PDB file of C-alpha atoms in Angstrom:
ATOM      1  CA  UNK A   1      -1.220  22.047  -5.231  1.00 70.00           C
ATOM      2  CA  UNK A   2      -2.687  18.635  -4.818  1.00 68.00           C
ATOM      3  CA  UNK A   3      -1.478  16.176  -1.839  1.00 90.00           C
ATOM      4  CA  UNK A   4      -1.903  12.754  -1.988  1.00 95.00           C
ATOM      5  CA  UNK A   5       0.451  10.512   0.467  1.00 95.00           C
ATOM      6  CA  UNK A   6       0.936   6.668   0.422  1.00 95.00           C
ATOM      7  CA  UNK A   7       2.132   5.615   4.148  1.00 89.00           C
ATOM      8  CA  UNK A   8       4.643   3.588   2.891  1.00 91.00           C
ATOM      9  CA  UNK A   9       7.031   3.517  -0.281  1.00 93.00           C
ATOM     10  CA  UNK A  10       8.143  -0.138  -0.059  1.00 95.00           C
ATOM     11  CA  UNK A  11       6.619  -2.497   1.994  1.00 96.00           C
ATOM     12  CA  UNK A  12       8.253  -6.484   2.347  1.00 97.00           C
ATOM     13  CA  UNK A  13       5.621  -8.992   4.689  1.00 96.00           C
ATOM     14  CA  UNK A  14       5.356 -12.598   5.452  1.00 97.00           C
ATOM     15  CA  UNK A  15       2.391 -14.347   3.122  1.00 97.00           C
ATOM     16  CA  UNK A  16      -1.230 -15.140   5.325  1.00 97.00           C
ATOM     17  CA  UNK A  17      -0.027 -10.866   7.244  1.00 96.00           C
ATOM     18  CA  UNK A  18      -3.052  -8.701   7.483  1.00 96.00           C
ATOM     19  CA  UNK A  19      -1.293  -5.723   5.573  1.00 97.00           C
ATOM     20  CA  UNK A  20      -2.980  -1.867   6.185  1.00 97.00           C
ATOM     21  CA  UNK A  21      -1.878   0.586   3.254  1.00 97.00           C
ATOM     22  CA  UNK A  22      -2.893   3.933   3.305  1.00 96.00           C
ATOM     23  CA  UNK A  23      -3.242   6.809   1.740  1.00 97.00           C
ATOM     24  CA  UNK A  24      -4.716  11.114   2.305  1.00 97.00           C
ATOM     25  CA  UNK A  25      -5.441  13.766   0.565  1.00 96.00           C
ATOM     26  CA  UNK A  26      -5.748  17.716   1.687  1.00 94.00           C
ATOM     27  CA  UNK A  27      -7.624  18.935  -1.453  1.00 91.00           C
ATOM     28  CA  UNK A  28     -11.344  17.795  -0.229  1.00 91.00           C
ATOM     29  CA  UNK A  29     -12.013  14.924  -2.801  1.00 92.00           C
ATOM     30  CA  UNK A  30     -14.975  13.722  -2.871  1.00 91.00           C
ATOM     31  CA  UNK A  31     -13.390  10.710  -4.680  1.00 92.00           C
ATOM     32  CA  UNK A  32     -10.703   8.151  -3.673  1.00 94.00           C
ATOM     33  CA  UNK A  33      -9.194   5.125  -5.340  1.00 95.00           C
ATOM     34  CA  UNK A  34      -6.879   1.610  -4.796  1.00 97.00           C
ATOM     35  CA  UNK A  35      -5.625   0.774  -8.327  1.00 96.00           C
ATOM     36  CA  UNK A  36      -2.493  -1.994  -8.639  1.00 96.00           C
ATOM     37  CA  UNK A  37      -0.486  -1.346 -11.353  1.00 95.00           C
ATOM     38  CA  UNK A  38       1.465  -4.822 -12.656  1.00 93.00           C
ATOM     39  CA  UNK A  39       4.481  -4.731 -15.764  1.00 86.00           C
ATOM     40  CA  UNK A  40       2.069  -5.633 -19.411  1.00 82.00           C
ATOM     41  CA  UNK A  41      -1.201  -5.043 -17.810  1.00 85.00           C
ATOM     42  CA  UNK A  42      -1.578  -0.878 -16.943  1.00 86.00           C
ATOM     43  CA  UNK A  43      -3.592   0.325 -13.893  1.00 92.00           C
ATOM     44  CA  UNK A  44      -6.387  -2.281 -12.959  1.00 93.00           C
ATOM     45  CA  UNK A  45      -9.577  -0.593  -9.890  1.00 93.00           C
ATOM     46  CA  UNK A  46      -9.470  -2.122  -6.938  1.00 96.00           C
ATOM     47  CA  UNK A  47     -11.591  -0.573  -4.919  1.00 95.00           C
ATOM     48  CA  UNK A  48     -12.964   3.108  -4.982  1.00 93.00           C
ATOM     49  CA  UNK A  49     -15.105   5.264  -3.233  1.00 94.00           C
ATOM     50  CA  UNK A  50     -17.693   8.898  -3.606  1.00 90.00           C
ATOM     51  CA  UNK A  51     -17.892   9.715  -0.080  1.00 90.00           C
ATOM     52  CA  UNK A  52     -17.511   9.061   3.213  1.00 92.00           C
ATOM     53  CA  UNK A  53     -18.352   5.606   4.612  1.00 88.00           C
ATOM     54  CA  UNK A  54     -19.161   4.628   0.564  1.00 89.00           C
ATOM     55  CA  UNK A  55     -17.206   1.986  -1.108  1.00 92.00           C
ATOM     56  CA  UNK A  56     -17.589   0.194  -4.966  1.00 92.00           C
ATOM     57  CA  UNK A  57     -15.970  -2.506  -5.894  1.00 93.00           C
ATOM     58  CA  UNK A  58     -14.084  -2.076  -9.179  1.00 91.00           C
ATOM     59  CA  UNK A  59     -12.405  -4.676 -11.386  1.00 89.00           C
ATOM     60  CA  UNK A  60     -10.066  -6.893  -8.865  1.00 95.00           C
ATOM     61  CA  UNK A  61     -12.287  -6.235  -5.441  1.00 96.00           C
ATOM     62  CA  UNK A  62     -11.118  -9.845  -4.435  1.00 96.00           C
ATOM     63  CA  UNK A  63      -8.263 -10.634  -1.461  1.00 96.00           C
ATOM     64  CA  UNK A  64      -8.888  -7.084  -0.971  1.00 97.00           C
ATOM     65  CA  UNK A  65     -11.686  -4.823   0.938  1.00 97.00           C
ATOM     66  CA  UNK A  66     -11.107  -0.424   1.691  1.00 97.00           C
ATOM     67  CA  UNK A  67     -12.092   1.820   4.757  1.00 96.00           C
ATOM     68  CA  UNK A  68     -12.787   5.091   4.243  1.00 96.00           C
ATOM     69  CA  UNK A  69     -14.220   6.824   8.101  1.00 94.00           C
ATOM     70  CA  UNK A  70     -12.476  10.047   6.941  1.00 95.00           C
ATOM     71  CA  UNK A  71     -13.191  12.026   3.457  1.00 95.00           C
ATOM     72  CA  UNK A  72      -9.451  12.182   3.214  1.00 96.00           C
ATOM     73  CA  UNK A  73      -8.333   8.759   4.334  1.00 97.00           C
ATOM     74  CA  UNK A  74      -8.853   5.685   2.223  1.00 97.00           C
ATOM     75  CA  UNK A  75      -7.412   2.550   3.190  1.00 97.00           C
ATOM     76  CA  UNK A  76      -6.668  -0.904   1.325  1.00 97.00           C
ATOM     77  CA  UNK A  77      -6.584  -3.635   3.233  1.00 97.00           C
ATOM     78  CA  UNK A  78      -5.052  -7.435   2.197  1.00 97.00           C
ATOM     79  CA  UNK A  79      -7.113  -9.104   4.478  1.00 94.00           C
ATOM     80  CA  UNK A  80      -4.453 -12.313   4.356  1.00 96.00           C
ATOM     81  CA  UNK A  81      -1.558 -11.137   2.124  1.00 97.00           C
ATOM     82  CA  UNK A  82      -0.156 -13.384  -0.684  1.00 97.00           C
ATOM     83  CA  UNK A  83       2.479 -13.567  -2.763  1.00 97.00           C
ATOM     84  CA  UNK A  84       0.231 -13.260  -6.120  1.00 96.00           C
ATOM     85  CA  UNK A  85      -0.087  -9.677  -4.641  1.00 97.00           C
ATOM     86  CA  UNK A  86       3.441  -8.979  -4.577  1.00 97.00           C
ATOM     87  CA  UNK A  87       2.643  -5.324  -6.553  1.00 97.00           C
ATOM     88  CA  UNK A  88       2.750  -1.369  -7.177  1.00 96.00           C
ATOM     89  CA  UNK A  89       0.266   0.093  -5.333  1.00 97.00           C
ATOM     90  CA  UNK A  90      -1.151   3.793  -6.068  1.00 97.00           C
ATOM     91  CA  UNK A  91      -3.507   6.012  -4.570  1.00 97.00           C
ATOM     92  CA  UNK A  92      -5.459   8.206  -6.271  1.00 95.00           C
ATOM     93  CA  UNK A  93      -7.950  11.077  -5.854  1.00 94.00           C
ATOM     94  CA  UNK A  94     -10.297  13.828  -8.035  1.00 91.00           C
ATOM     95  CA  UNK A  95     -13.041  16.005  -7.083  1.00 87.00           C
ATOM     96  CA  UNK A  96     -16.520  15.206  -8.847  1.00 78.00           C
ATOM     97  CA  UNK A  97     -17.217  17.395 -10.837  1.00 70.00           C
ATOM     98  CA  UNK A  98     -14.973  19.542 -13.824  1.00 68.00           C
ATOM     99  CA  UNK A  99     -12.230  17.008 -15.066  1.00 77.00           C
ATOM    100  CA  UNK A 100     -12.258  14.861 -12.539  1.00 83.00           C
ATOM    101  CA  UNK A 101      -8.651  14.391 -12.915  1.00 90.00           C
ATOM    102  CA  UNK A 102      -7.324  11.579 -10.197  1.00 92.00           C
ATOM    103  CA  UNK A 103      -3.780  13.156  -8.925  1.00 93.00           C
ATOM    104  CA  UNK A 104      -2.066  10.094  -7.353  1.00 95.00           C
ATOM    105  CA  UNK A 105       0.061   9.301  -4.499  1.00 95.00           C
ATOM    106  CA  UNK A 106       4.164   8.127  -4.958  1.00 93.00           C
ATOM    107  CA  UNK A 107       2.841   4.246  -5.136  1.00 94.00           C
ATOM    108  CA  UNK A 108       3.654   1.691  -2.304  1.00 96.00           C
ATOM    109  CA  UNK A 109       5.595  -1.378  -4.025  1.00 95.00           C
ATOM    110  CA  UNK A 110       4.953  -4.433  -1.983  1.00 97.00           C
ATOM    111  CA  UNK A 111       6.328  -7.872  -2.061  1.00 97.00           C
ATOM    112  CA  UNK A 112       4.133 -10.657  -0.197  1.00 97.00           C
ATOM    113  CA  UNK A 113       6.935 -12.925   1.044  1.00 96.00           C
TER     114      UNK A 113
ATOM    115  CA  UNK B   1     -17.672  -2.295 -22.686  1.00 74.00           C
ATOM    116  CA  UNK B   2     -14.790   0.441 -22.740  1.00 77.00           C
ATOM    117  CA  UNK B   3     -11.324  -0.254 -23.676  1.00 89.00           C
ATOM    118  CA  UNK B   4      -7.817   1.500 -23.978  1.00 94.00           C
ATOM    119  CA  UNK B   5      -5.255   0.885 -26.169  1.00 95.00           C
ATOM    120  CA  UNK B   6      -1.636   1.793 -26.589  1.00 95.00           C
ATOM    121  CA  UNK B   7      -0.269  -0.773 -29.660  1.00 95.00           C
ATOM    122  CA  UNK B   8       3.289   0.956 -28.678  1.00 94.00           C
ATOM    123  CA  UNK B   9       5.248  -0.585 -26.215  1.00 91.00           C
ATOM    124  CA  UNK B  10       8.412   1.147 -26.538  1.00 94.00           C
ATOM    125  CA  UNK B  11       9.376   4.188 -28.390  1.00 95.00           C
ATOM    126  CA  UNK B  12      12.748   6.629 -29.148  1.00 97.00           C
ATOM    127  CA  UNK B  13      13.364  10.042 -30.495  1.00 97.00           C
ATOM    128  CA  UNK B  14      16.251  11.729 -30.624  1.00 97.00           C
ATOM    129  CA  UNK B  15      16.623  15.140 -28.101  1.00 97.00           C
ATOM    130  CA  UNK B  16      14.818  18.127 -29.672  1.00 97.00           C
ATOM    131  CA  UNK B  17      12.649  16.250 -31.777  1.00 97.00           C
ATOM    132  CA  UNK B  18       8.582  15.570 -31.834  1.00 97.00           C
ATOM    133  CA  UNK B  19       7.625  12.794 -31.036  1.00 97.00           C
ATOM    134  CA  UNK B  20       4.030  10.434 -31.031  1.00 98.00           C
ATOM    135  CA  UNK B  21       2.604   8.506 -28.593  1.00 98.00           C
ATOM    136  CA  UNK B  22      -0.442   6.539 -29.933  1.00 98.00           C
ATOM    137  CA  UNK B  23      -3.996   5.902 -27.781  1.00 98.00           C
ATOM    138  CA  UNK B  24      -6.900   5.008 -29.416  1.00 97.00           C
ATOM    139  CA  UNK B  25     -10.658   4.202 -27.850  1.00 96.00           C
ATOM    140  CA  UNK B  26     -13.472   2.164 -27.590  1.00 94.00           C
ATOM    141  CA  UNK B  27     -17.136   3.633 -25.981  1.00 92.00           C
ATOM    142  CA  UNK B  28     -19.703   4.199 -27.172  1.00 90.00           C
ATOM    143  CA  UNK B  29     -21.239   6.803 -23.980  1.00 89.00           C
ATOM    144  CA  UNK B  30     -21.273  10.173 -25.836  1.00 90.00           C
ATOM    145  CA  UNK B  31     -19.838  11.950 -22.391  1.00 89.00           C
ATOM    146  CA  UNK B  32     -15.960  11.052 -22.037  1.00 92.00           C
ATOM    147  CA  UNK B  33     -12.739  12.353 -21.482  1.00 93.00           C
ATOM    148  CA  UNK B  34      -8.943  11.114 -22.172  1.00 96.00           C
ATOM    149  CA  UNK B  35      -5.805  12.245 -20.352  1.00 96.00           C
ATOM    150  CA  UNK B  36      -2.345  11.642 -20.608  1.00 98.00           C
ATOM    151  CA  UNK B  37      -0.047  10.600 -17.651  1.00 97.00           C
ATOM    152  CA  UNK B  38       3.489  10.213 -17.091  1.00 97.00           C
ATOM    153  CA  UNK B  39       5.743   7.990 -14.132  1.00 96.00           C
ATOM    154  CA  UNK B  40       8.631   8.660 -14.373  1.00 95.00           C
ATOM    155  CA  UNK B  41      11.104   5.754 -12.524  1.00 91.00           C
ATOM    156  CA  UNK B  42       9.997   7.152  -9.620  1.00 88.00           C
ATOM    157  CA  UNK B  43       6.536   5.571  -9.740  1.00 88.00           C
ATOM    158  CA  UNK B  44       4.859   8.969  -9.272  1.00 89.00           C
ATOM    159  CA  UNK B  45       2.055   9.188 -11.985  1.00 93.00           C
ATOM    160  CA  UNK B  46       2.158  13.036 -13.359  1.00 95.00           C
ATOM    161  CA  UNK B  47      -0.855  14.589 -14.897  1.00 95.00           C
ATOM    162  CA  UNK B  48      -0.044  15.771 -18.182  1.00 97.00           C
ATOM    163  CA  UNK B  49      -3.526  16.440 -20.485  1.00 97.00           C
ATOM    164  CA  UNK B  50      -7.119  16.176 -20.702  1.00 95.00           C
ATOM    165  CA  UNK B  51      -9.001  16.692 -23.726  1.00 96.00           C
ATOM    166  CA  UNK B  52     -12.922  16.563 -23.196  1.00 93.00           C
ATOM    167  CA  UNK B  53     -15.413  14.710 -25.548  1.00 93.00           C
ATOM    168  CA  UNK B  54     -17.377  17.705 -26.252  1.00 92.00           C
ATOM    169  CA  UNK B  55     -13.907  20.018 -26.739  1.00 91.00           C
ATOM    170  CA  UNK B  56     -14.186  21.296 -30.068  1.00 90.00           C
ATOM    171  CA  UNK B  57     -10.039  21.699 -30.242  1.00 94.00           C
ATOM    172  CA  UNK B  58      -7.564  19.878 -29.577  1.00 95.00           C
ATOM    173  CA  UNK B  59      -5.855  20.197 -25.086  1.00 96.00           C
ATOM    174  CA  UNK B  60      -2.190  21.504 -25.133  1.00 96.00           C
ATOM    175  CA  UNK B  61      -0.523  22.006 -22.710  1.00 95.00           C
ATOM    176  CA  UNK B  62       3.238  23.545 -22.596  1.00 96.00           C
ATOM    177  CA  UNK B  63       5.561  21.003 -24.561  1.00 97.00           C
ATOM    178  CA  UNK B  64       2.058  18.487 -24.486  1.00 98.00           C
ATOM    179  CA  UNK B  65      -0.946  18.555 -27.304  1.00 97.00           C
ATOM    180  CA  UNK B  66      -2.965  15.820 -28.031  1.00 97.00           C
ATOM    181  CA  UNK B  67      -4.279  15.412 -31.009  1.00 97.00           C
ATOM    182  CA  UNK B  68      -8.004  14.197 -30.565  1.00 96.00           C
ATOM    183  CA  UNK B  69      -9.259  12.521 -33.957  1.00 96.00           C
ATOM    184  CA  UNK B  70     -13.553  11.879 -32.227  1.00 95.00           C
ATOM    185  CA  UNK B  71     -14.496  10.065 -35.998  1.00 94.00           C
ATOM    186  CA  UNK B  72     -10.897   7.633 -35.403  1.00 95.00           C
ATOM    187  CA  UNK B  73     -11.061   6.872 -31.246  1.00 96.00           C
ATOM    188  CA  UNK B  74      -8.044   8.267 -31.212  1.00 97.00           C
ATOM    189  CA  UNK B  75      -6.359  10.450 -28.658  1.00 97.00           C
ATOM    190  CA  UNK B  76      -2.526  10.484 -29.775  1.00 98.00           C
ATOM    191  CA  UNK B  77      -0.001  12.920 -27.216  1.00 98.00           C
ATOM    192  CA  UNK B  78       2.329  14.446 -29.487  1.00 98.00           C
ATOM    193  CA  UNK B  79       5.335  16.231 -27.497  1.00 98.00           C
ATOM    194  CA  UNK B  80       7.281  18.775 -29.135  1.00 96.00           C
ATOM    195  CA  UNK B  81      11.460  19.749 -28.386  1.00 96.00           C
ATOM    196  CA  UNK B  82      11.842  16.656 -26.543  1.00 97.00           C
ATOM    197  CA  UNK B  83      13.938  16.961 -23.051  1.00 97.00           C
ATOM    198  CA  UNK B  84      16.035  13.635 -21.325  1.00 97.00           C
ATOM    199  CA  UNK B  85      13.784  14.104 -18.643  1.00 96.00           C
ATOM    200  CA  UNK B  86      11.070  13.431 -21.085  1.00 97.00           C
ATOM    201  CA  UNK B  87      11.760   9.599 -20.955  1.00 98.00           C
ATOM    202  CA  UNK B  88       9.303   7.315 -18.752  1.00 97.00           C
ATOM    203  CA  UNK B  89       6.096   5.064 -19.036  1.00 96.00           C
ATOM    204  CA  UNK B  90       3.526   7.506 -20.297  1.00 97.00           C
ATOM    205  CA  UNK B  91      -0.491   6.371 -19.852  1.00 96.00           C
ATOM    206  CA  UNK B  92      -3.985   7.315 -21.600  1.00 97.00           C
ATOM    207  CA  UNK B  93      -7.018   7.232 -19.532  1.00 95.00           C
ATOM    208  CA  UNK B  94     -10.580   7.533 -20.205  1.00 94.00           C
ATOM    209  CA  UNK B  95     -13.065   8.685 -18.266  1.00 91.00           C
ATOM    210  CA  UNK B  96     -16.562   7.278 -18.519  1.00 85.00           C
ATOM    211  CA  UNK B  97     -20.039   6.648 -16.955  1.00 73.00           C
ATOM    212  CA  UNK B  98     -21.444   8.131 -13.945  1.00 67.00           C
ATOM    213  CA  UNK B  99     -18.590   6.539 -11.872  1.00 65.00           C
ATOM    214  CA  UNK B 100     -16.148   8.654 -12.013  1.00 72.00           C
ATOM    215  CA  UNK B 101     -14.093   5.053 -13.797  1.00 78.00           C
ATOM    216  CA  UNK B 102     -10.945   5.792 -15.387  1.00 87.00           C
ATOM    217  CA  UNK B 103      -9.640   3.009 -17.351  1.00 91.00           C
ATOM    218  CA  UNK B 104      -6.556   2.879 -17.956  1.00 92.00           C
ATOM    219  CA  UNK B 105      -4.071   1.729 -21.257  1.00 93.00           C
ATOM    220  CA  UNK B 106      -1.138  -0.415 -20.428  1.00 92.00           C
ATOM    221  CA  UNK B 107       1.495   2.316 -21.499  1.00 94.00           C
ATOM    222  CA  UNK B 108       4.069   3.227 -23.460  1.00 96.00           C
ATOM    223  CA  UNK B 109       8.392   3.416 -22.382  1.00 96.00           C
ATOM    224  CA  UNK B 110       9.568   7.095 -24.358  1.00 98.00           C
ATOM    225  CA  UNK B 111      13.434   7.246 -24.391  1.00 97.00           C
ATOM    226  CA  UNK B 112      15.021   9.646 -25.356  1.00 97.00           C
ATOM    227  CA  UNK B 113      18.645   9.214 -26.367  1.00 97.00           C
ATOM    228  CA  UNK B 114      20.579  12.398 -26.108  1.00 94.00           C
TER     229      UNK B 114
END
């Protein structure tokens, strides 16, 4: 079974802090994604990566950055957390071929106070 | 522009009955994939079923089937014999273009009544 692991289920941070959300997948997938999920808005893509050290902006990259130093790990960084970044963050991974099914982690619920 | 629309914010179904969750999509790309995910209250998104744009037959996975009507650009999920454990949010998604990006709908909350 594919396993995508997010380092924290719940996180509470203060405004202005630098926040790291970590995601690890164990299926050697080429692609990795970070989404945020807010009620009534569905999932919105923040950043994605096709390969190690590659990154592409999604629909809402402002205020975020990412790092992919190893194939299995994709980190989302909030450089200076703000209250409007309080949200559920979901990481996903997929292969670059066949059906490209995205497999998700359990999510990190981040509160910025 | 790519778009996925789910018009039912909430649905109720009696246990053991069938239910259809609606999804329409919009893309001009002839090659795309359509997906349904389930999100229980625990938060994890669980893949349910996939339909490719060139697939001739509707996809089925156990109690889940996808009613794919290409001309109408619809990809409705049918859940047969509903169970209490089916209560969750359900998201329709579309993959299109070379970037493997997904576009998600806003979701439908399904409640199964005993």
